[in-house]
mmCIF file of C-alpha atoms and ligand atoms in Angstrom:
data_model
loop_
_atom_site.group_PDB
_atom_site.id
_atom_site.type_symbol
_atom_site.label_atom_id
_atom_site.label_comp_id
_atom_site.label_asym_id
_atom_site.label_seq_id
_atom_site.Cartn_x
_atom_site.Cartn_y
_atom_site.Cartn_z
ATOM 1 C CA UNK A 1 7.892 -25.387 48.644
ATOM 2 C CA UNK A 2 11.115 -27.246 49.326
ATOM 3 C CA UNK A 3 14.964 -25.538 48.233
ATOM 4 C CA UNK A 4 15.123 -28.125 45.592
ATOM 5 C CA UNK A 5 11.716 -26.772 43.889
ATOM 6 C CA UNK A 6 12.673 -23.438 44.580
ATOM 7 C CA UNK A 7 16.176 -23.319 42.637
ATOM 8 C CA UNK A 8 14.151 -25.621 39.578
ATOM 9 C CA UNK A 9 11.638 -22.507 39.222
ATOM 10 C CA UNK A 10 14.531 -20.420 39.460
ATOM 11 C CA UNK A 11 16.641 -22.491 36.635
ATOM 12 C CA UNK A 12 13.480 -22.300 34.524
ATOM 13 C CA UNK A 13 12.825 -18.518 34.952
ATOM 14 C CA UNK A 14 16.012 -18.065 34.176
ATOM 15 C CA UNK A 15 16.341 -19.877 31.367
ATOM 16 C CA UNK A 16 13.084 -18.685 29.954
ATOM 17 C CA UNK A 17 14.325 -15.100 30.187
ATOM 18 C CA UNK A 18 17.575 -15.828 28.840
ATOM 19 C CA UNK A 19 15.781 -17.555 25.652
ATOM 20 C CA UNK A 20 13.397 -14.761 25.154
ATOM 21 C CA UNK A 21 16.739 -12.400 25.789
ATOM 22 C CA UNK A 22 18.321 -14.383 23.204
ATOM 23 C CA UNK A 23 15.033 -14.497 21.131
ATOM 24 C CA UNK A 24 14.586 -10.924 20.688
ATOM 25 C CA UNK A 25 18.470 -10.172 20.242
ATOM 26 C CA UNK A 26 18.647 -12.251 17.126
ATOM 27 C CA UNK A 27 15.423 -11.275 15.788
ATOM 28 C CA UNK A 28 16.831 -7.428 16.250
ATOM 29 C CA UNK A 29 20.280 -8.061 14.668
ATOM 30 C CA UNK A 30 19.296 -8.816 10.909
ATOM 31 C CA UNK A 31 16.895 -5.790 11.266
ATOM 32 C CA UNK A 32 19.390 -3.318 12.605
ATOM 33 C CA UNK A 33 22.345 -4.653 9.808
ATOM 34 C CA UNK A 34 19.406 -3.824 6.693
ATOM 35 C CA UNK A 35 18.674 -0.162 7.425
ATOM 36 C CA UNK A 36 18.976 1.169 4.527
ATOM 37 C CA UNK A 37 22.012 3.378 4.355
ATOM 38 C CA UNK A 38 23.139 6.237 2.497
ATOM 39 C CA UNK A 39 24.748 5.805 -1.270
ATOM 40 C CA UNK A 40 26.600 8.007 -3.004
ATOM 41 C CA UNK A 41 26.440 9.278 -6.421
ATOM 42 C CA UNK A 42 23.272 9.331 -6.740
ATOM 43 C CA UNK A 43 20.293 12.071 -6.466
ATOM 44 C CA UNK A 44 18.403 9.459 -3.972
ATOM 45 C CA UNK A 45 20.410 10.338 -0.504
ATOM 46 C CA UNK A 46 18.573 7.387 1.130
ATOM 47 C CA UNK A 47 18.825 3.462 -0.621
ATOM 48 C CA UNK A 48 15.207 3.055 -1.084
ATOM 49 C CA UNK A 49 15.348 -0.806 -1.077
ATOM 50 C CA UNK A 50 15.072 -2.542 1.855
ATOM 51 C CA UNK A 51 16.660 -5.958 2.118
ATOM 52 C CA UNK A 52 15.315 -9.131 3.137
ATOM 53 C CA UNK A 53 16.112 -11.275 6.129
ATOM 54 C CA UNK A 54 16.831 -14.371 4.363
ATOM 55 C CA UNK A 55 19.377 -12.580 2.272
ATOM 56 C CA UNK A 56 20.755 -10.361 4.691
ATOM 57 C CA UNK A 57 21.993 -13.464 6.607
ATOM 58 C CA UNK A 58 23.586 -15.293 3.603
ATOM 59 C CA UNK A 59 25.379 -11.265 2.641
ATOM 60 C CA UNK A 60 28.427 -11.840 4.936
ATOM 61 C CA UNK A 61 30.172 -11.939 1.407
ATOM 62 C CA UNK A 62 28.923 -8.863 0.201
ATOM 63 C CA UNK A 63 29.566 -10.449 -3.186
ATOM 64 C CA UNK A 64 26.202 -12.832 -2.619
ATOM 65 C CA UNK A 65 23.467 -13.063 -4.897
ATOM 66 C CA UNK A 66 19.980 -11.131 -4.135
ATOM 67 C CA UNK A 67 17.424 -13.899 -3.469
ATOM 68 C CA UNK A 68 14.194 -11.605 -3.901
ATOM 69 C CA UNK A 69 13.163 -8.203 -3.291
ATOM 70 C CA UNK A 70 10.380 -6.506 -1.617
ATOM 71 C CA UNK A 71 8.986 -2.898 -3.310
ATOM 72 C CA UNK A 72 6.876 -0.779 -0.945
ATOM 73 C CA UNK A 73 5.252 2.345 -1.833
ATOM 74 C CA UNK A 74 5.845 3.616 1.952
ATOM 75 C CA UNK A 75 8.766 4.578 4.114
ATOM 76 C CA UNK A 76 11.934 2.588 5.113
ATOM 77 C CA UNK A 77 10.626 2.656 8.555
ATOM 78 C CA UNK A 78 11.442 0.106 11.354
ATOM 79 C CA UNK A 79 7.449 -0.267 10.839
ATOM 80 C CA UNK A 80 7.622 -0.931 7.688
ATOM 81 C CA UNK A 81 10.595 -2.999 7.559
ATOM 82 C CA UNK A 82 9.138 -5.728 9.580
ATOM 83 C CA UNK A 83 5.390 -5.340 8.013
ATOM 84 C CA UNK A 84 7.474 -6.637 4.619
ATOM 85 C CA UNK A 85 8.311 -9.720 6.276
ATOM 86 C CA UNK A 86 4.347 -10.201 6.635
ATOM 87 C CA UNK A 87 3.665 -9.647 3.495
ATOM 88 C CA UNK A 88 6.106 -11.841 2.440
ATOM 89 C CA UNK A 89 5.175 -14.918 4.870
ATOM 90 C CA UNK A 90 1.407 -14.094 3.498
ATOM 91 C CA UNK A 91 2.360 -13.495 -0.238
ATOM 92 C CA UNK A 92 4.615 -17.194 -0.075
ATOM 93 C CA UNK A 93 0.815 -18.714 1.132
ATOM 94 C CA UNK A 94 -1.717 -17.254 -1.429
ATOM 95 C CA UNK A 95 -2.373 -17.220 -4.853
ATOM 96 C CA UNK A 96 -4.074 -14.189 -5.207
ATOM 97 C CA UNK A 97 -2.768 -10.371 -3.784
ATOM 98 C CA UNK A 98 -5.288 -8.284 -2.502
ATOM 99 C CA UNK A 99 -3.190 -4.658 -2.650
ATOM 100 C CA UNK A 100 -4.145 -2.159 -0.491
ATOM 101 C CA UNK A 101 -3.122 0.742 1.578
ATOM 102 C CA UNK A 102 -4.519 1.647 5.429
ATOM 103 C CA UNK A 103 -6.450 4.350 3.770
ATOM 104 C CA UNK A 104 -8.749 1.372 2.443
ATOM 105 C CA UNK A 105 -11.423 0.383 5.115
ATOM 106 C CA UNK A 106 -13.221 -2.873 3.448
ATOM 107 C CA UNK A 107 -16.738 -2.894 4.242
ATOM 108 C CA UNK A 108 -17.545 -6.080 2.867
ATOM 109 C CA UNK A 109 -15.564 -9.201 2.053
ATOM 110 C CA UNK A 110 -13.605 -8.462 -1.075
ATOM 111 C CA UNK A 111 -14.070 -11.927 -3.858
ATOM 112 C CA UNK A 112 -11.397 -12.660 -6.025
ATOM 113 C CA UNK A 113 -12.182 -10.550 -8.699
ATOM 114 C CA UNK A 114 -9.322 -11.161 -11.003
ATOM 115 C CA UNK A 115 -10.160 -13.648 -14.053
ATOM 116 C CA UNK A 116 -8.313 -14.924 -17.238
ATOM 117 C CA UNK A 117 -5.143 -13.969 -15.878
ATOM 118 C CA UNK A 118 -5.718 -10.228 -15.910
ATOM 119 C CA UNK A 119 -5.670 -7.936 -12.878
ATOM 120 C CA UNK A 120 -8.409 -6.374 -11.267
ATOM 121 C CA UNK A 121 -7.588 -2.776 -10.458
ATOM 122 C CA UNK A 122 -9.485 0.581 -9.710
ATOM 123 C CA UNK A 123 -8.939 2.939 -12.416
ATOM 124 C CA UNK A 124 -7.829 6.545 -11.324
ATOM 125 C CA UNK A 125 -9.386 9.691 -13.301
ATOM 126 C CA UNK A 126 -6.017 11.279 -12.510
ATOM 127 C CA UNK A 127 -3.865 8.108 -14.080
ATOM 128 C CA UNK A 128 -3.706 9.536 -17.817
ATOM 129 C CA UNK A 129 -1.075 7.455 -19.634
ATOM 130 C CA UNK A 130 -1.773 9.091 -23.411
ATOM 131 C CA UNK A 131 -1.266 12.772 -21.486
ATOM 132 C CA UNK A 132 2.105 11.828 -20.255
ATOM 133 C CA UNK A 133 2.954 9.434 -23.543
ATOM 134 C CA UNK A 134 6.348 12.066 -24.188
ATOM 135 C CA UNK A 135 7.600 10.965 -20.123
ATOM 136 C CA UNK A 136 5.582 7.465 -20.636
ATOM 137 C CA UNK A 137 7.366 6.275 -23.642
ATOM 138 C CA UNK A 138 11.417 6.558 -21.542
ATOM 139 C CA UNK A 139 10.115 3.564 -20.128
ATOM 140 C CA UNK A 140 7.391 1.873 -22.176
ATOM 141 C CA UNK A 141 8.994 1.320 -25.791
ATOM 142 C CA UNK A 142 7.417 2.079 -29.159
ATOM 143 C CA UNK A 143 8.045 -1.893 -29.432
ATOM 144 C CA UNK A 144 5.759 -2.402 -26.353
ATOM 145 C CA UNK A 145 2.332 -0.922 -28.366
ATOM 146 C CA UNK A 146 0.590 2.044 -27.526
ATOM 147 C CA UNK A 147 0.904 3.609 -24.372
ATOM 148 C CA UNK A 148 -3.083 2.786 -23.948
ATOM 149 C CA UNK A 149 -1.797 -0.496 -23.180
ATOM 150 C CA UNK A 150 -1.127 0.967 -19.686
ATOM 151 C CA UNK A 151 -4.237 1.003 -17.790
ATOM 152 C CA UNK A 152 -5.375 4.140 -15.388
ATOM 153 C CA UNK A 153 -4.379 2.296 -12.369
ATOM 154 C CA UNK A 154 -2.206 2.251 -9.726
ATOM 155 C CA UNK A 155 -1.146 -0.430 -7.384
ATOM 156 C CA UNK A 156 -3.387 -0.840 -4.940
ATOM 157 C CA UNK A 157 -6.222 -1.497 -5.290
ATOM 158 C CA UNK A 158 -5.234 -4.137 -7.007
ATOM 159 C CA UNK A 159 -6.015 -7.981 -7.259
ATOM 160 C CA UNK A 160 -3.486 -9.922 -9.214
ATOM 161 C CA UNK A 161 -2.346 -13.584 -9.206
ATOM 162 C CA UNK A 162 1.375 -14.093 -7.796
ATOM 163 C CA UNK A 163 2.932 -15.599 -10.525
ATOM 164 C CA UNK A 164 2.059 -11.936 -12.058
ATOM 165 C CA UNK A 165 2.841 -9.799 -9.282
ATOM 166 C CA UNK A 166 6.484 -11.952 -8.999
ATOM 167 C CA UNK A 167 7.177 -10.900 -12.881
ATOM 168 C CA UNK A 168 5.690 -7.199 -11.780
ATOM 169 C CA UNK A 169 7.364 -6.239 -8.646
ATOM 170 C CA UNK A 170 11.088 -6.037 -9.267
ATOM 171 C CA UNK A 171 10.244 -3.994 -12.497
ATOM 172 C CA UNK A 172 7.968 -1.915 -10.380
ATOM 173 C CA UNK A 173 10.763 -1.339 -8.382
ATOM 174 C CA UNK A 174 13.477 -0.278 -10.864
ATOM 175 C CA UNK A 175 10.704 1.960 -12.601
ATOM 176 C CA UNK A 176 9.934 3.957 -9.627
ATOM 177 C CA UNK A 177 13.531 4.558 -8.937
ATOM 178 C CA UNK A 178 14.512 5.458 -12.950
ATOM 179 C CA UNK A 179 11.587 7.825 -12.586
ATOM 180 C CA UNK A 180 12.067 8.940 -9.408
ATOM 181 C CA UNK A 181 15.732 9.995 -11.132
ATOM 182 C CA UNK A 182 14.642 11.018 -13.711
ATOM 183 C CA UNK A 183 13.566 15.448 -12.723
ATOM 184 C CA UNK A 184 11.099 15.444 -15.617
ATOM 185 C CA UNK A 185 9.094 12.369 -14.834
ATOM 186 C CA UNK A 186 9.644 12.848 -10.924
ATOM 187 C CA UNK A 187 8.067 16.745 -11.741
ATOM 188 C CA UNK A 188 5.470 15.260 -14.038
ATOM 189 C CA UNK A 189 3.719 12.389 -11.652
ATOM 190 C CA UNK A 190 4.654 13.396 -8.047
ATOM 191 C CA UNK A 191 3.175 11.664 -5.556
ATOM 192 C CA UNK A 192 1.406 9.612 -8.268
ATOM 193 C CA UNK A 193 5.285 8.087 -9.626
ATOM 194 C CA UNK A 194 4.451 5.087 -7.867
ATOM 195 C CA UNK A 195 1.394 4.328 -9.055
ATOM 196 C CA UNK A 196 2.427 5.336 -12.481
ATOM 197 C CA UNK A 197 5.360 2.716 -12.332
ATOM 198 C CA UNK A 198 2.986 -0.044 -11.307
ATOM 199 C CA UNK A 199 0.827 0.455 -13.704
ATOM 200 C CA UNK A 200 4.124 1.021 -16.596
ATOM 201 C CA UNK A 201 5.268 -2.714 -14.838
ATOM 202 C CA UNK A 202 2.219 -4.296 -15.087
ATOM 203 C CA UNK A 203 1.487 -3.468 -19.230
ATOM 204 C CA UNK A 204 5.598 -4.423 -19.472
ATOM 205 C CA UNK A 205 4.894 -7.754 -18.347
ATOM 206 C CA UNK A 206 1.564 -7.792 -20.696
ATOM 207 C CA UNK A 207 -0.546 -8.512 -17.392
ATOM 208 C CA UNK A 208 -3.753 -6.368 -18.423
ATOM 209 C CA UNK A 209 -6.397 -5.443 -15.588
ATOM 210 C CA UNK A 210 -9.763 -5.540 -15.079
ATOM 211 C CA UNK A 211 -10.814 -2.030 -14.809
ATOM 212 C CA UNK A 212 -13.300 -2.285 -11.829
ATOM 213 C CA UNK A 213 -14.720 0.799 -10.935
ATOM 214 C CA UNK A 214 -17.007 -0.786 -8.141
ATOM 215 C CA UNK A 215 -14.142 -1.834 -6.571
ATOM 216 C CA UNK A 216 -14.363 1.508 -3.932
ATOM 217 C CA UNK A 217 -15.900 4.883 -3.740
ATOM 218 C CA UNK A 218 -13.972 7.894 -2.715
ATOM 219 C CA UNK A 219 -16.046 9.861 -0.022
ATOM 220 C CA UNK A 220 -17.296 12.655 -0.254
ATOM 221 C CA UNK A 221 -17.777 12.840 -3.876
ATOM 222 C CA UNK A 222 -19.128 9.312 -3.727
ATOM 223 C CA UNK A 223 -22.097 9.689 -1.578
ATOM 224 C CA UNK A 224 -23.256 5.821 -1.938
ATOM 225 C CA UNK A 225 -21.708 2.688 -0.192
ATOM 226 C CA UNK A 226 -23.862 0.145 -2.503
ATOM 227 C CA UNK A 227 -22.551 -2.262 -3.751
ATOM 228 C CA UNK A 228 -18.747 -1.149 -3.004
ATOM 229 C CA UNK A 229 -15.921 -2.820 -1.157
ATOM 230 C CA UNK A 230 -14.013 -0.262 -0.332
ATOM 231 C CA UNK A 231 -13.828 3.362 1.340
ATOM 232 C CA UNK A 232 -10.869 5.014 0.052
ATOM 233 C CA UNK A 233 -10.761 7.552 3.228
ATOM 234 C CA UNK A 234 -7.889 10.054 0.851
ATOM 235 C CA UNK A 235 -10.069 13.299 0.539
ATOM 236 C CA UNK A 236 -11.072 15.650 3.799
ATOM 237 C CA UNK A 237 -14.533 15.799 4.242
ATOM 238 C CA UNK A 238 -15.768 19.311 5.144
ATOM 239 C CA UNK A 239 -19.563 20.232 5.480
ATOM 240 C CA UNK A 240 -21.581 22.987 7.536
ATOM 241 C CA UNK A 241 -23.866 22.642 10.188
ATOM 242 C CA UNK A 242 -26.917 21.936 7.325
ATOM 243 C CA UNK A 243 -25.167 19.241 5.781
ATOM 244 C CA UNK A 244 -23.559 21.187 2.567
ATOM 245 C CA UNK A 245 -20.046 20.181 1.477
ATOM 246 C CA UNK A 246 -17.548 23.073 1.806
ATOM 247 C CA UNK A 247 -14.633 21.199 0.211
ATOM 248 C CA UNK A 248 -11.759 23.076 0.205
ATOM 249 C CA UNK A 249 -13.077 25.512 3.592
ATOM 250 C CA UNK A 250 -12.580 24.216 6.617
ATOM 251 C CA UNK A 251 -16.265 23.110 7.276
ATOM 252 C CA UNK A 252 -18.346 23.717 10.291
ATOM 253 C CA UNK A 253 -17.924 19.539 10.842
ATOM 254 C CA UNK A 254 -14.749 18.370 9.223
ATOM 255 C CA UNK A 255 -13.115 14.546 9.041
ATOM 256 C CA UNK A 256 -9.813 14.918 7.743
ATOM 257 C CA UNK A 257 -7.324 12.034 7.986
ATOM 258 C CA UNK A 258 -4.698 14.882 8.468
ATOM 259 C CA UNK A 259 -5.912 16.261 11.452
ATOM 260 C CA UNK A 260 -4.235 13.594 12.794
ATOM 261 C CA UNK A 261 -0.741 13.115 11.433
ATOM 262 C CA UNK A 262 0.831 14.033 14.770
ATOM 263 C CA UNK A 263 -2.033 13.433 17.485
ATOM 264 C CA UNK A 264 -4.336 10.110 17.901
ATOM 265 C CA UNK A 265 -8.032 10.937 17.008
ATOM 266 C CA UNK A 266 -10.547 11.442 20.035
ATOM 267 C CA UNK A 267 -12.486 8.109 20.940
ATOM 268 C CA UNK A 268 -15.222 9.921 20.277
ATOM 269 C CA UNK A 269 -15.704 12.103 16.952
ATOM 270 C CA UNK A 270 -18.427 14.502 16.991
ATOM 271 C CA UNK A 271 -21.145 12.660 14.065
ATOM 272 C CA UNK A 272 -21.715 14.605 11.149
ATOM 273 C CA UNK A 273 -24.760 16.608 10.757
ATOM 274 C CA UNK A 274 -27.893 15.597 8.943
ATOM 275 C CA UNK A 275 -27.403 15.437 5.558
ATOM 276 C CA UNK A 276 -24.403 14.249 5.268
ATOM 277 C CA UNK A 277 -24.051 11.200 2.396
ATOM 278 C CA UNK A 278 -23.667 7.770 3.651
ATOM 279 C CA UNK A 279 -20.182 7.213 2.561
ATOM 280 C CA UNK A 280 -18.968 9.700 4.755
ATOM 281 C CA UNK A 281 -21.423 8.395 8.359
ATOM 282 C CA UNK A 282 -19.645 5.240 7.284
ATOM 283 C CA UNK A 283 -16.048 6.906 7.955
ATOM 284 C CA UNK A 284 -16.961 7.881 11.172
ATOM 285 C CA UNK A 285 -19.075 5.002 12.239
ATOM 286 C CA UNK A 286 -17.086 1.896 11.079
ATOM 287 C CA UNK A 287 -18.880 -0.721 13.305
ATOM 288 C CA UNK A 288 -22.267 -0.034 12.241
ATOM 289 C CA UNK A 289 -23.538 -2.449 9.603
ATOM 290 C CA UNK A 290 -23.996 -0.780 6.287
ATOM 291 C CA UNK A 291 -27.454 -2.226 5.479
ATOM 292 C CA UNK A 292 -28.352 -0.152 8.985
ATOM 293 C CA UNK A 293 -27.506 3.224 7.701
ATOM 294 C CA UNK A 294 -28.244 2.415 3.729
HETATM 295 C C1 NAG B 301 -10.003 -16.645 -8.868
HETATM 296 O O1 NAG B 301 -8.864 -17.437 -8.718
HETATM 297 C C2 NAG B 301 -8.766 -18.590 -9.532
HETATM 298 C C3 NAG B 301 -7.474 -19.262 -9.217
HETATM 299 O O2 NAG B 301 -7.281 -19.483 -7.872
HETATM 300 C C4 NAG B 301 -8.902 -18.249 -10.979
HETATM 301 O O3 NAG B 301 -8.752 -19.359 -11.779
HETATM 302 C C5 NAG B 301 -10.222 -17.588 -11.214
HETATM 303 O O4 NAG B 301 -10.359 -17.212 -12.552
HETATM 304 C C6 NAG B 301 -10.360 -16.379 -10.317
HETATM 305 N N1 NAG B 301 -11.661 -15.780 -10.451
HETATM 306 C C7 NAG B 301 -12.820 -16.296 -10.027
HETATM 307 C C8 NAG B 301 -14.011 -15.449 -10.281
HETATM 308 O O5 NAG B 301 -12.904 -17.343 -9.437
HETATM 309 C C1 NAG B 302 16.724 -3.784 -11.999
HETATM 310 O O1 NAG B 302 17.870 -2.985 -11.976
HETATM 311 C C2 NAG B 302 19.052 -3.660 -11.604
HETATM 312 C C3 NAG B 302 20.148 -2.655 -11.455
HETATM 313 O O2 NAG B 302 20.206 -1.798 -12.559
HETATM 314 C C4 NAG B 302 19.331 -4.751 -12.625
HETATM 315 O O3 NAG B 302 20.475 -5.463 -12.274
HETATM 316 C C5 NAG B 302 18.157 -5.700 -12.699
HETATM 317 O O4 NAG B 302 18.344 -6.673 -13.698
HETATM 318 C C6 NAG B 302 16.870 -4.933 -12.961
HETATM 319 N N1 NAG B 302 15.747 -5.852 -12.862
HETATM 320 C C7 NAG B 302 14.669 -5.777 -13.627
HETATM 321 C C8 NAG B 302 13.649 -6.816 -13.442
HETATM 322 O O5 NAG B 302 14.512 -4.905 -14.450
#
């Protein structure tokens, strides 16, 4: 190779690098400037709402106009921050949301289910809007109907069509922050506030749902995959060495997604004993087909 060709690699490594340099420092500057920082005043110590790219760029005024927001029921992580941005590229391309959460392994391909312009959603036991109509009715008027008009859902999962979830999300938004506020509602839903607000949104916006209850199963008191879609991995699955559930004592053979907040789970977890209901093998063995162990 002659000096000539030498210093043109050179020119074009160099240049390459100092693209990809300049690449990755302006793809890194709008996301450091939109951490969410702390506000004052207020009983939230941390600004919940994490702002878009596209506006953050356009904010040098700080008098500029919000083009959109994006509500997530998760942390203002880094993670997080830049997952939005997926969903938003994704949400720009489809008509229908699919709403989920990474505790939802799909087993089979999910159809739109959603018809008529109503939602499809899974209804929660625990959702109870005419329990909590007293904390219910701060944000769902007399002048709205009855509070039955809010369906035992949360947010996810949830099939809706965009046009819907565009009306739904930045009332979603303000709802879980006036709850969150708010010490009796915060005391009376929890971890549930969320899903509560969705579900407030969605009946605000008269966009009714589907109540599908085939939509997942929730191992181990589901013992079934059937017809299903989804395995809602939320409760830990305890069970002695004959196959009896011990829920609530730490079982002989346990899977428990929070064994492993902190640590990565072994590559490979001991299998459950015999007698152990299909929907939770199917936790442990994700690549099997289902029709093999149903
Ligand atoms: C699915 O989506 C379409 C619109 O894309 C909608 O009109 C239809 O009702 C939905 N449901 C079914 C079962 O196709
Ligand atoms: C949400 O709350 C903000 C601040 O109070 C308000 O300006 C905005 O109009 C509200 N949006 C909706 C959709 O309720």
């Amino acid at each position: 190779m002659g000096c000539g060709n030498m210093f043109f690699s050179v020119l074009i490594t160099f240049s390459v690098a100092l693209i990809t340099y300049n690449i990755i420092i302006s793809a890194n500057a709008p996301l450091k400037q939109g951490f969410p920082g702390p506000s004052t005043g207020s009983l939230i110590s941390v600004d919940p709402i994490i702002k878009m790219p596209v506006d953050r760029s356009k904010s040098a005024k700080p008098t500029s106009k919000r083009l959109f927001h994006t509500a997530v029921t998760a942390s203002d992580s880094v993670y997080n921050t830049w997952q939005c941005r997926i969903m938003y590229y994704w949400f720009k391309k489809f008509n229908y949301i699919l709403m989920a959460e990474p505790d939802h392994i799909i087993v089979k391909p999910i159809p739109n289910l959603s018809r008529d312009g109503l939602g499809a959603a899974f209804p929660f036991f625990y959702i109870e809007p005419k329990k909590y109509e007293k904390v219910l009715r701060k944000y769902f008027p007399e002048h709205k109907g009855p509070v039955t008009k809010i369906d035992p859902i949360g947010n996810s999962p949830v099939i809706v069509g965009r046009e819907s979830l565009k009306k739904i999300a930045p009332t979603w938004m303000n709802i879980s922050l006036a709850m969150k506020k708010d010490p009796e509602t915060d005391k009376a839903f929890g971890w549930v506030l969320e899903m509560y607000a969705y579900a407030v949104s969605s009946a605000l916006h008269d966009v009714g749902n589907i109540l599908y209850k085939d939509f997942m199963i929730q191992p181990p008191w589901d013992l079934k995959v059937g017809n299903k879609f989804i395995i809602h991995y939320t409760y830990g699955c305890d069970y002695n060495m004959k196959g009896e559930l011990t829920y609530g004592k730490i079982g002989e053979w346990r899977f428990d997604k929070r064994s492993f907040d902190s640590i990565l789970p072994p590559r490979n977890l001991p299998l459950p004993p015999p007698g152990v209901p299909e929907s939770v093998v199917c936790l442990i063995l994700p690549s099997v087909p289902y029709d093999v162990v149903s």
